[in-house]
PDB file of C-alpha atoms and ligand atoms in Angstrom:
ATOM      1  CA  UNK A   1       0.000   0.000   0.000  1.00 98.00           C
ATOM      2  CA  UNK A   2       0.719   3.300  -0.570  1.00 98.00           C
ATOM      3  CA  UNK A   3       1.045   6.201   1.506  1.00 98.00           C
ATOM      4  CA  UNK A   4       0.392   9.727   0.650  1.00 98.00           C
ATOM      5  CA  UNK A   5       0.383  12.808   3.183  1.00 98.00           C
ATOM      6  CA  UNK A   6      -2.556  14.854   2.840  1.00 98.00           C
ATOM      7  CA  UNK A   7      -1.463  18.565   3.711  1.00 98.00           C
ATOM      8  CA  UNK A   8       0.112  21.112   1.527  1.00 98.00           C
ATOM      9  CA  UNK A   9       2.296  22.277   4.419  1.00 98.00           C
ATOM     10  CA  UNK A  10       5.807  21.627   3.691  1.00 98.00           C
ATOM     11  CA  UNK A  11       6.986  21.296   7.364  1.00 98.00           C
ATOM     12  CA  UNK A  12       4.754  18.469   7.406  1.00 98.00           C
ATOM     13  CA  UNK A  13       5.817  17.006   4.416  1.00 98.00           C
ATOM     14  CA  UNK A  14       9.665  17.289   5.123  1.00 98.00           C
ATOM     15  CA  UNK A  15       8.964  15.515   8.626  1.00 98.00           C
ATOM     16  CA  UNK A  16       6.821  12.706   6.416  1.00 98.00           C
ATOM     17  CA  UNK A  17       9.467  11.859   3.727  1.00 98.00           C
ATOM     18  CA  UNK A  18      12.610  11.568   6.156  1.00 98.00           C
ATOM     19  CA  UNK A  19      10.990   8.034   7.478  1.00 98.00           C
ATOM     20  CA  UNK A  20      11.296   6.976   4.226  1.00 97.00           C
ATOM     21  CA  UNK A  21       7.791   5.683   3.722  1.00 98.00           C
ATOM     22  CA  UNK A  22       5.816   8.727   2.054  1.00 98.00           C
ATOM     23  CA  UNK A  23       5.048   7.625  -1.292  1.00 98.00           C
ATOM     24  CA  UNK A  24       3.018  11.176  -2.343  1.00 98.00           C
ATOM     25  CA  UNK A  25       0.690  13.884  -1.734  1.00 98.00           C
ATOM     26  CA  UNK A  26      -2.585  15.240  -1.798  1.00 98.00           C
ATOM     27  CA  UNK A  27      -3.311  18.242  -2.055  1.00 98.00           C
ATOM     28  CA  UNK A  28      -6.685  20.326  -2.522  1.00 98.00           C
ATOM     29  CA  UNK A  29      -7.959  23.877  -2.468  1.00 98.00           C
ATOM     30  CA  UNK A  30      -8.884  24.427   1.077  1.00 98.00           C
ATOM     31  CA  UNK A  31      -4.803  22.854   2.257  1.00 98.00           C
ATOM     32  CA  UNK A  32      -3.034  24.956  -0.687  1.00 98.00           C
ATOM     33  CA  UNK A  33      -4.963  28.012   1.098  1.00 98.00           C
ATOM     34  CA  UNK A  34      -3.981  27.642   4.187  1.00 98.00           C
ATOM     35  CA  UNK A  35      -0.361  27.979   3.170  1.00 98.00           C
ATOM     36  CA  UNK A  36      -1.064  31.607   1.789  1.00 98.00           C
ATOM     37  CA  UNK A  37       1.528  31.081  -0.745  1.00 98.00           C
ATOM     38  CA  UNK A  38       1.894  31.509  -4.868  1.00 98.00           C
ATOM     39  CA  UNK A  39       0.326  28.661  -5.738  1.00 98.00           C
ATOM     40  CA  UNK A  40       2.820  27.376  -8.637  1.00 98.00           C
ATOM     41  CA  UNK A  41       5.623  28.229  -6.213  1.00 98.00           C
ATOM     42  CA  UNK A  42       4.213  25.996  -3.585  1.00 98.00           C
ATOM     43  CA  UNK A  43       3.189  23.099  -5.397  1.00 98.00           C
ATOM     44  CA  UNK A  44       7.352  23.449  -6.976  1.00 98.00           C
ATOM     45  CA  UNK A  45       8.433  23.107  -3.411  1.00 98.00           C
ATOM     46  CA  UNK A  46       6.378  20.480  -2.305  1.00 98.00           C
ATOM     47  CA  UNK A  47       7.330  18.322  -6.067  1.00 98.00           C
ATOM     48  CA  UNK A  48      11.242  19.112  -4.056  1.00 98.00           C
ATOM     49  CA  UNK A  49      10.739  17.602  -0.888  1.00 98.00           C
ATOM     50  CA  UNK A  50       8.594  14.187  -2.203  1.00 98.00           C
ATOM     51  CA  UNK A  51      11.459  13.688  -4.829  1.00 96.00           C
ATOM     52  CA  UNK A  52       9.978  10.977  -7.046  1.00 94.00           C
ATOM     53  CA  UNK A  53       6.487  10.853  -5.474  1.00 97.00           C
ATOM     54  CA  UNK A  54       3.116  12.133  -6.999  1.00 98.00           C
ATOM     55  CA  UNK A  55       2.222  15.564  -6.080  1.00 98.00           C
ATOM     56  CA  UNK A  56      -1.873  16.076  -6.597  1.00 98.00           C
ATOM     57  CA  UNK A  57      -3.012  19.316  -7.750  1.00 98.00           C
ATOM     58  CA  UNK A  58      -6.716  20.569  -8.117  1.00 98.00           C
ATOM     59  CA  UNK A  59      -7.966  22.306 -10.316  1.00 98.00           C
ATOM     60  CA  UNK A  60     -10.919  25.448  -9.065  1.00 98.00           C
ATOM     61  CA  UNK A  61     -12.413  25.412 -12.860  1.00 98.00           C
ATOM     62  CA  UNK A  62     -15.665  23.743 -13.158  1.00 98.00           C
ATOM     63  CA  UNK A  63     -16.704  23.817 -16.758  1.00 98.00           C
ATOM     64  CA  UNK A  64     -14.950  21.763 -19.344  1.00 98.00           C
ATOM     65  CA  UNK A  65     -12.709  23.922 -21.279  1.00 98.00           C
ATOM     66  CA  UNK A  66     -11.930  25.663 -17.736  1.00 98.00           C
ATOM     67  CA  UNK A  67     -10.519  22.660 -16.472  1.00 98.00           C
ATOM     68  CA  UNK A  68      -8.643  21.539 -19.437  1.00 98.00           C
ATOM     69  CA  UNK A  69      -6.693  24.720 -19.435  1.00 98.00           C
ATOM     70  CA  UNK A  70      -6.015  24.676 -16.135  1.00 98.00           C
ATOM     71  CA  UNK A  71      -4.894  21.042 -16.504  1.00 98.00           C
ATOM     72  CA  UNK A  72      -3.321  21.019 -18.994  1.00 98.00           C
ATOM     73  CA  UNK A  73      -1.067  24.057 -17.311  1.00 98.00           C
ATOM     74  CA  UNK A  74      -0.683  22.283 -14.388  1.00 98.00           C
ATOM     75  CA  UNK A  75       1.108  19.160 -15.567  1.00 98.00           C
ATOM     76  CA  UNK A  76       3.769  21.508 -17.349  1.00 98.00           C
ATOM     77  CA  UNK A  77       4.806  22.514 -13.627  1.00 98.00           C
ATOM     78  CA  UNK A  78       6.843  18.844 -13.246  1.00 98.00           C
ATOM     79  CA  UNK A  79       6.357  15.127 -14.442  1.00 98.00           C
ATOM     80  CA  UNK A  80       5.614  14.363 -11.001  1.00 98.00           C
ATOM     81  CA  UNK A  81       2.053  16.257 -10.736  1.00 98.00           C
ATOM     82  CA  UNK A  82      -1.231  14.359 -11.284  1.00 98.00           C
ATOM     83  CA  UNK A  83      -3.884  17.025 -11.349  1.00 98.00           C
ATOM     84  CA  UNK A  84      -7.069  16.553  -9.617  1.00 98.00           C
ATOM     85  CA  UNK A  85     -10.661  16.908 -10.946  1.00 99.00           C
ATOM     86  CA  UNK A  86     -13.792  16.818  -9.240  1.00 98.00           C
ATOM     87  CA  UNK A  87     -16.724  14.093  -9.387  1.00 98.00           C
ATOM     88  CA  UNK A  88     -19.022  16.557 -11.933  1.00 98.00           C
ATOM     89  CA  UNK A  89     -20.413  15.652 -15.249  1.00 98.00           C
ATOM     90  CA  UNK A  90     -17.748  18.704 -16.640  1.00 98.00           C
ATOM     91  CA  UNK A  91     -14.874  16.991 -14.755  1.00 98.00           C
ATOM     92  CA  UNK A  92     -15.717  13.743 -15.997  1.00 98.00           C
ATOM     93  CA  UNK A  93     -15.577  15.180 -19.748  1.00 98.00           C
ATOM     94  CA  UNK A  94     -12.446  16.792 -19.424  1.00 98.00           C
ATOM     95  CA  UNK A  95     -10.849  13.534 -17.743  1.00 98.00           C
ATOM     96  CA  UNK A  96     -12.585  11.482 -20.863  1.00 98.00           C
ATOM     97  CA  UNK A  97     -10.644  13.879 -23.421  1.00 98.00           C
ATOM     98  CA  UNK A  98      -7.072  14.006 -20.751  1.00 98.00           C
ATOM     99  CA  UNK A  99      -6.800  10.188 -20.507  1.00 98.00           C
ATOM    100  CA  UNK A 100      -6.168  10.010 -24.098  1.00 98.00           C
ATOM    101  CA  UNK A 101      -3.821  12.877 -23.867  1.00 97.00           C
ATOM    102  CA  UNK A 102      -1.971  10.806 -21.334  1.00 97.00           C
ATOM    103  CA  UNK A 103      -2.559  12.551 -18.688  1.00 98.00           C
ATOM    104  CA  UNK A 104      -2.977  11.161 -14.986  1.00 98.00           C
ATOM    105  CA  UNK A 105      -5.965  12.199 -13.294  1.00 98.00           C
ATOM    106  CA  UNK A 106      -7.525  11.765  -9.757  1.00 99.00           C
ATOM    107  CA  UNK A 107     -11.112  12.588  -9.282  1.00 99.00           C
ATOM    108  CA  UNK A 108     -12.147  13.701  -6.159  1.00 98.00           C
ATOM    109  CA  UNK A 109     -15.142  14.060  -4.101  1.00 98.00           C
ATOM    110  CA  UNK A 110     -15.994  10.896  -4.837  1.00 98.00           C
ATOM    111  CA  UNK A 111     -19.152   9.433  -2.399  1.00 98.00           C
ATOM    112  CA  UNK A 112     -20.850   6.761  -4.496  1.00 98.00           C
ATOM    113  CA  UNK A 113     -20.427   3.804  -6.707  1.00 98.00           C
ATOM    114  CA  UNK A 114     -21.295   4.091  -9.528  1.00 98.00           C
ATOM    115  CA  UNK A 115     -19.609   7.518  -9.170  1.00 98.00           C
ATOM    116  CA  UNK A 116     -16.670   5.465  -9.649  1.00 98.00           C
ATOM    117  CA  UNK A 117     -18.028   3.073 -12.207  1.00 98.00           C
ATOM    118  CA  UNK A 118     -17.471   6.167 -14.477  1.00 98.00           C
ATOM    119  CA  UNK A 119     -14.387   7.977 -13.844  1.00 98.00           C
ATOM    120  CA  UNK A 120     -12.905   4.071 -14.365  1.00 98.00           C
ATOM    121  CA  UNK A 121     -14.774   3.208 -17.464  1.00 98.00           C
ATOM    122  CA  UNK A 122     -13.359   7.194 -18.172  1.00 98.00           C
ATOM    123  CA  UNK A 123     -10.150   6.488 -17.615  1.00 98.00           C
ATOM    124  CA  UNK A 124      -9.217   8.352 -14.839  1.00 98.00           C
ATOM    125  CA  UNK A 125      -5.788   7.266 -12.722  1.00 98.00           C
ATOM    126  CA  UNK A 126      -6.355   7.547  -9.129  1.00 99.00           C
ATOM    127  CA  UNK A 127     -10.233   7.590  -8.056  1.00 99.00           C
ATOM    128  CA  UNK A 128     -10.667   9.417  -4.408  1.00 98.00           C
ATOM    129  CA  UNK A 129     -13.287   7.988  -2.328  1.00 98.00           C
ATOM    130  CA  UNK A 130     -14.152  10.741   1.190  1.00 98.00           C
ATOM    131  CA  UNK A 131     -14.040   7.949   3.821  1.00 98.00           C
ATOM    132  CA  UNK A 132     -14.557  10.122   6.768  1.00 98.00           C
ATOM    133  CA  UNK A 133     -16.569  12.608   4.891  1.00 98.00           C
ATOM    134  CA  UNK A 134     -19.353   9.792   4.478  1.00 98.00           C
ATOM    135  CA  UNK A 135     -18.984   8.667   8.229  1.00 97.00           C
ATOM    136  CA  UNK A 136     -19.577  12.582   9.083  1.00 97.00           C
ATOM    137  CA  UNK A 137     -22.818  12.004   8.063  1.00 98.00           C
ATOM    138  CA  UNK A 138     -23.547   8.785   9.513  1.00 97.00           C
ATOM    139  CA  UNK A 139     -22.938   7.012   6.313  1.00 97.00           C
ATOM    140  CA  UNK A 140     -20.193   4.486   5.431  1.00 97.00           C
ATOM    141  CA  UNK A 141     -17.457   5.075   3.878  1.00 98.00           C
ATOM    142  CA  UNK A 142     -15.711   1.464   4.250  1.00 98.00           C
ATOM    143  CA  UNK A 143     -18.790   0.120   2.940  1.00 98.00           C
ATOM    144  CA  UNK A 144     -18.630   2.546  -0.239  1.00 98.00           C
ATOM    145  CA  UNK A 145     -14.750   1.354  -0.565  1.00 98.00           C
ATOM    146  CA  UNK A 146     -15.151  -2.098  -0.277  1.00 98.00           C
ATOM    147  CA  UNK A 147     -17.847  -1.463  -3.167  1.00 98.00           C
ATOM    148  CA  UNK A 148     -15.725   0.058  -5.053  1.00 98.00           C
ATOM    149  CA  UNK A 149     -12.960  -2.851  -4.768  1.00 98.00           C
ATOM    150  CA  UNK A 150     -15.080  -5.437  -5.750  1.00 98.00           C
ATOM    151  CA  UNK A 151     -16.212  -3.565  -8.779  1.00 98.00           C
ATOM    152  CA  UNK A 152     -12.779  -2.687  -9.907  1.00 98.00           C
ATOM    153  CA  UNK A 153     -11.620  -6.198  -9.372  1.00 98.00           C
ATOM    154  CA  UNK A 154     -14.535  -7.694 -11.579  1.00 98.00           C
ATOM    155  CA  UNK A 155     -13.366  -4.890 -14.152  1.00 98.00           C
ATOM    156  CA  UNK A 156     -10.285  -5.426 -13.790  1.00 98.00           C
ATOM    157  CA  UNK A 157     -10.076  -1.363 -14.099  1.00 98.00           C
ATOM    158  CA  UNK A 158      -6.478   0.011 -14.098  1.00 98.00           C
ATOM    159  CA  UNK A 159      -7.687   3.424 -11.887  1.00 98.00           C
ATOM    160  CA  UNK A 160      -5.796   2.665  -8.595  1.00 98.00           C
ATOM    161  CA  UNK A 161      -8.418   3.138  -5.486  1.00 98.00           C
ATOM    162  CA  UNK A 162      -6.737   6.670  -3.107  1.00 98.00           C
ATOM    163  CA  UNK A 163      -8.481   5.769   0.132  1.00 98.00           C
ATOM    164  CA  UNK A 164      -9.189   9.563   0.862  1.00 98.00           C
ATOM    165  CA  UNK A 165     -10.432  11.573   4.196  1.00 98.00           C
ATOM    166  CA  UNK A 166      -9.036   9.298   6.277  1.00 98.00           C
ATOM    167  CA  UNK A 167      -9.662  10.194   9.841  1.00 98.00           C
ATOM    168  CA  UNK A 168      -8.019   7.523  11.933  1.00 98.00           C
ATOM    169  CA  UNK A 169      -5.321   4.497  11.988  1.00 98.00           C
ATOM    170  CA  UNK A 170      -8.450   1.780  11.783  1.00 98.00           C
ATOM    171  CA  UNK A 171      -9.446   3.651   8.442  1.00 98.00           C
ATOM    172  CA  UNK A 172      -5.989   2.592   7.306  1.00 98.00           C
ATOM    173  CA  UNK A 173      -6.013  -0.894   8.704  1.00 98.00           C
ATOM    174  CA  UNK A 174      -9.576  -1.129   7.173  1.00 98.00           C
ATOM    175  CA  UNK A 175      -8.112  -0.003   3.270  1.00 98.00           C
ATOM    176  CA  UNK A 176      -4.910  -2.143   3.321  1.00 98.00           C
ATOM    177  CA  UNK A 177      -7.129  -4.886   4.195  1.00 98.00           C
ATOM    178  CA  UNK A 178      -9.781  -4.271   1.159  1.00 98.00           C
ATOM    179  CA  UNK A 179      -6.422  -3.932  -0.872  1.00 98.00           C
ATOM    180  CA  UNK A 180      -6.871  -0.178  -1.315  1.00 98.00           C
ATOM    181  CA  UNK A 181      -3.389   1.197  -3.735  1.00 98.00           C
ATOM    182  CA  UNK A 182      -3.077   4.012  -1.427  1.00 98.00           C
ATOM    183  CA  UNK A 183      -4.114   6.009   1.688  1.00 98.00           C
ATOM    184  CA  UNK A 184      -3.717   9.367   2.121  1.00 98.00           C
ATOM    185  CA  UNK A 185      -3.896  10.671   5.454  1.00 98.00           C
ATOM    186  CA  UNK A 186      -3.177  13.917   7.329  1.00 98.00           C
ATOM    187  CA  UNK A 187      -0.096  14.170   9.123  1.00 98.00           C
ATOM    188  CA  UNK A 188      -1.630  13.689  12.352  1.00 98.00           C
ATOM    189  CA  UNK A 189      -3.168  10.066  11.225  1.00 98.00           C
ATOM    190  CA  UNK A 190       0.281   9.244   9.820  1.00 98.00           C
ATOM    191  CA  UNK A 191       2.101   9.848  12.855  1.00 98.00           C
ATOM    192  CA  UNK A 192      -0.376   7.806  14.961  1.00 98.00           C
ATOM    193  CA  UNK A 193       0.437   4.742  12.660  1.00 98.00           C
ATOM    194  CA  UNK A 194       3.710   4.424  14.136  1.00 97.00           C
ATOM    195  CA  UNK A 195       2.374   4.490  18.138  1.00 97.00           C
ATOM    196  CA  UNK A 196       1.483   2.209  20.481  1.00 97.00           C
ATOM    197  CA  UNK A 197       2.161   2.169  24.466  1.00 97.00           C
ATOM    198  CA  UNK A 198       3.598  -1.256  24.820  1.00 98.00           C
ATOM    199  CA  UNK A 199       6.161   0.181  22.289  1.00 98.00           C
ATOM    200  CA  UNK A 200       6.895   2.997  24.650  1.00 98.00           C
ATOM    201  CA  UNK A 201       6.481   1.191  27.690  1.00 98.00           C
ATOM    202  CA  UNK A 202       8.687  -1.792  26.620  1.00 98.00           C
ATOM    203  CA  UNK A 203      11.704   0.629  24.927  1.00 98.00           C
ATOM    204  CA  UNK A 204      11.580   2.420  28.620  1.00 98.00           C
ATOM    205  CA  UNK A 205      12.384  -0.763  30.365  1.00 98.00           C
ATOM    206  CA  UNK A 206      15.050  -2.172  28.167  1.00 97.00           C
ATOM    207  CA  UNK A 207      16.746   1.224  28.542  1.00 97.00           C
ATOM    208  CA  UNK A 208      16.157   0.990  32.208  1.00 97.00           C
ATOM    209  CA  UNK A 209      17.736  -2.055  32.386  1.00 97.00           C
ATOM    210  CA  UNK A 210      20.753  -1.141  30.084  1.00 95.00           C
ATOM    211  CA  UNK A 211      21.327   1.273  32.271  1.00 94.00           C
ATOM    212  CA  UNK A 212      21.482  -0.548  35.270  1.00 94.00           C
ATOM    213  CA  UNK A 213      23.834  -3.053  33.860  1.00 95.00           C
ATOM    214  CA  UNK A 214      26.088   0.106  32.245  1.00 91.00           C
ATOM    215  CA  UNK A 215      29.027  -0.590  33.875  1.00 90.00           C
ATOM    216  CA  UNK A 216      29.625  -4.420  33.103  1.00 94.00           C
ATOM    217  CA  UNK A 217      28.348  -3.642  29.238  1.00 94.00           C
ATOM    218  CA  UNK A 218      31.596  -1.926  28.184  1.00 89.00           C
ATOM    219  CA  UNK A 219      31.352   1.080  25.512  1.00 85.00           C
ATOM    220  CA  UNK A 220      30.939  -0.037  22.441  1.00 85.00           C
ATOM    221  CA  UNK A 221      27.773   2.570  21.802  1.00 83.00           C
ATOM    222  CA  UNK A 222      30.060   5.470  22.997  1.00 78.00           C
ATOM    223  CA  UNK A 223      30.781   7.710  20.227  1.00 75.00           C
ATOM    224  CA  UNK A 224      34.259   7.487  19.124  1.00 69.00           C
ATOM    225  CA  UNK A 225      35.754  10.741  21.160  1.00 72.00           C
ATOM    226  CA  UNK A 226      34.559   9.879  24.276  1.00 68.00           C
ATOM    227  CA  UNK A 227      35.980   6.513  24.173  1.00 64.00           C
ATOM    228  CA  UNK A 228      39.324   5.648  26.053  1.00 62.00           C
ATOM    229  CA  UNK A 229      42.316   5.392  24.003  1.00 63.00           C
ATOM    230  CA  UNK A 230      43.316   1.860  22.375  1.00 57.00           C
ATOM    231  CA  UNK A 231      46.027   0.260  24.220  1.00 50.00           C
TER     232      UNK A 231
HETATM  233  C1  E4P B 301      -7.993  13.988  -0.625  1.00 66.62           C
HETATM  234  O1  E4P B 301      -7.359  14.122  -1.632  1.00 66.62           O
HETATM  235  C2  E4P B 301      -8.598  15.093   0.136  1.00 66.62           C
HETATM  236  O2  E4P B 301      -7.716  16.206   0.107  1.00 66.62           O
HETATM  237  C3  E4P B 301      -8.810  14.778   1.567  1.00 66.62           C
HETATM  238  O3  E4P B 301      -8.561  13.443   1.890  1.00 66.62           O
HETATM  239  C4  E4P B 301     -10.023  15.374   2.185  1.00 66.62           C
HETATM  240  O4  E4P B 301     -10.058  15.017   3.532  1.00 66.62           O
HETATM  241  P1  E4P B 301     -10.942  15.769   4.619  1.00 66.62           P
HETATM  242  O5  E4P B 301     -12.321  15.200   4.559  1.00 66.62           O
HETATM  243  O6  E4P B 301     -10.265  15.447   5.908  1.00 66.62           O
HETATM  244  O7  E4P B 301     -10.906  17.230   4.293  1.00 66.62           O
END
């Protein structure tokens, strides 16, 4: 499985990529704003720090030839950007005409099946079902995903399934069971995939007990200076 970071703040996004498992990033309107930056600018930075991962990019257009041009502009930025396009019947046009450009698109937004019947049969390259979004109103999103899986498999669609909105770890757990490509997640959700107490509680007592031994262990952790001499 994939992971992506979902936040457009680069702090964020340097702290993600030095573990070494940060595959990409998502990006939308409402993140790139809270940055106050140049837009172009930011998204160039961000395509910097994630190296050879995807960088997604929306587009605000909402009529056809709006979102082509901005498309269309936006992949000239860097190979690395897929640009994303909402779930509307204008978006869906514009992804039918970019897929045969060559173009990789994600459509976003995306709350229903056959929702994401089309943007596969369309050709679209990452589809992003709002997990959360639906639970916020007492809806479900795994159930919507798992959909989604099983009709892609019977397809056997190439669009690769960005488990999106992503609140918690079990949302993760839940996608990389259903065989989800990717998860994106907010920093936040990222960094709680790496915790749990026994881990703390269990590195605290081996420590403890190092130290109590310290003195029969000898120094080979020391760093170099403080060691003594070689006789
Ligand atoms: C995905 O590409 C979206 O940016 C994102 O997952 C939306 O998540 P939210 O519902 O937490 O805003």
């Amino acid at each position: 499985m994939k992971f992506f970071l979902d936040t457009a703040n680069l702090e964020e996004i340097r702290q993600g990529v030095s573990l070494g498992v940060i595959d990409g990033v998502t990006t939308n309107p409402t993140l790139v704003a809270k940055e106050k930056r140049p837009f172009r600018e930011h998204i160039l930075e961000i395509c910097n720090i994630v190296k050879d991962g995807v960088v997604n990019t929306e587009v605000v257009a909402t009529d056809t030839a709006g979102i082509l041009r901005e498309a269309r502009e936006i992949t000239t930025w860097h190979p690395n950007i897929v640009v994303k396009i909402p779930m509307i019947p204008d978006g869906v046009r514009a992804l039918s005409v970019l897929a045969k450009e060559g173009v990789r698109v994600n459509i976003t937004l995306v709350f229903s099946s056959p929702q994401a019947l089309i943007v596969a049969k369309a050709g679209a390259y990452f589809v992003s079902p709002f997990l959360g979004r639906l639970d916020d109103i007492s809806s479900d999103g795994l159930t919507l995903l798992r959909e989604i899986m099983d009709i892609y498999r019977a397809y056997n669609y190439s669009t690769q399934v960005l488990a999106a909105s992503l609140r918690h770890p079990l949302h993760v757990v839940a996608a990389a069971r259903m065989g989800a490509h990717i998860a994106t997640m907010p920093y936040k959700v990222f960094d709680q995939l790496f915790k749990h107490p026994l881990t703390d509680r269990g590195l605290a007592g081996f420590l403890k007990d190092w130290e109590k031994a310290r003195e029969t262990l000898g120094d080979v952790f020391e760093p170099a200076s403080a060691r003594s001499p070689r006789r």
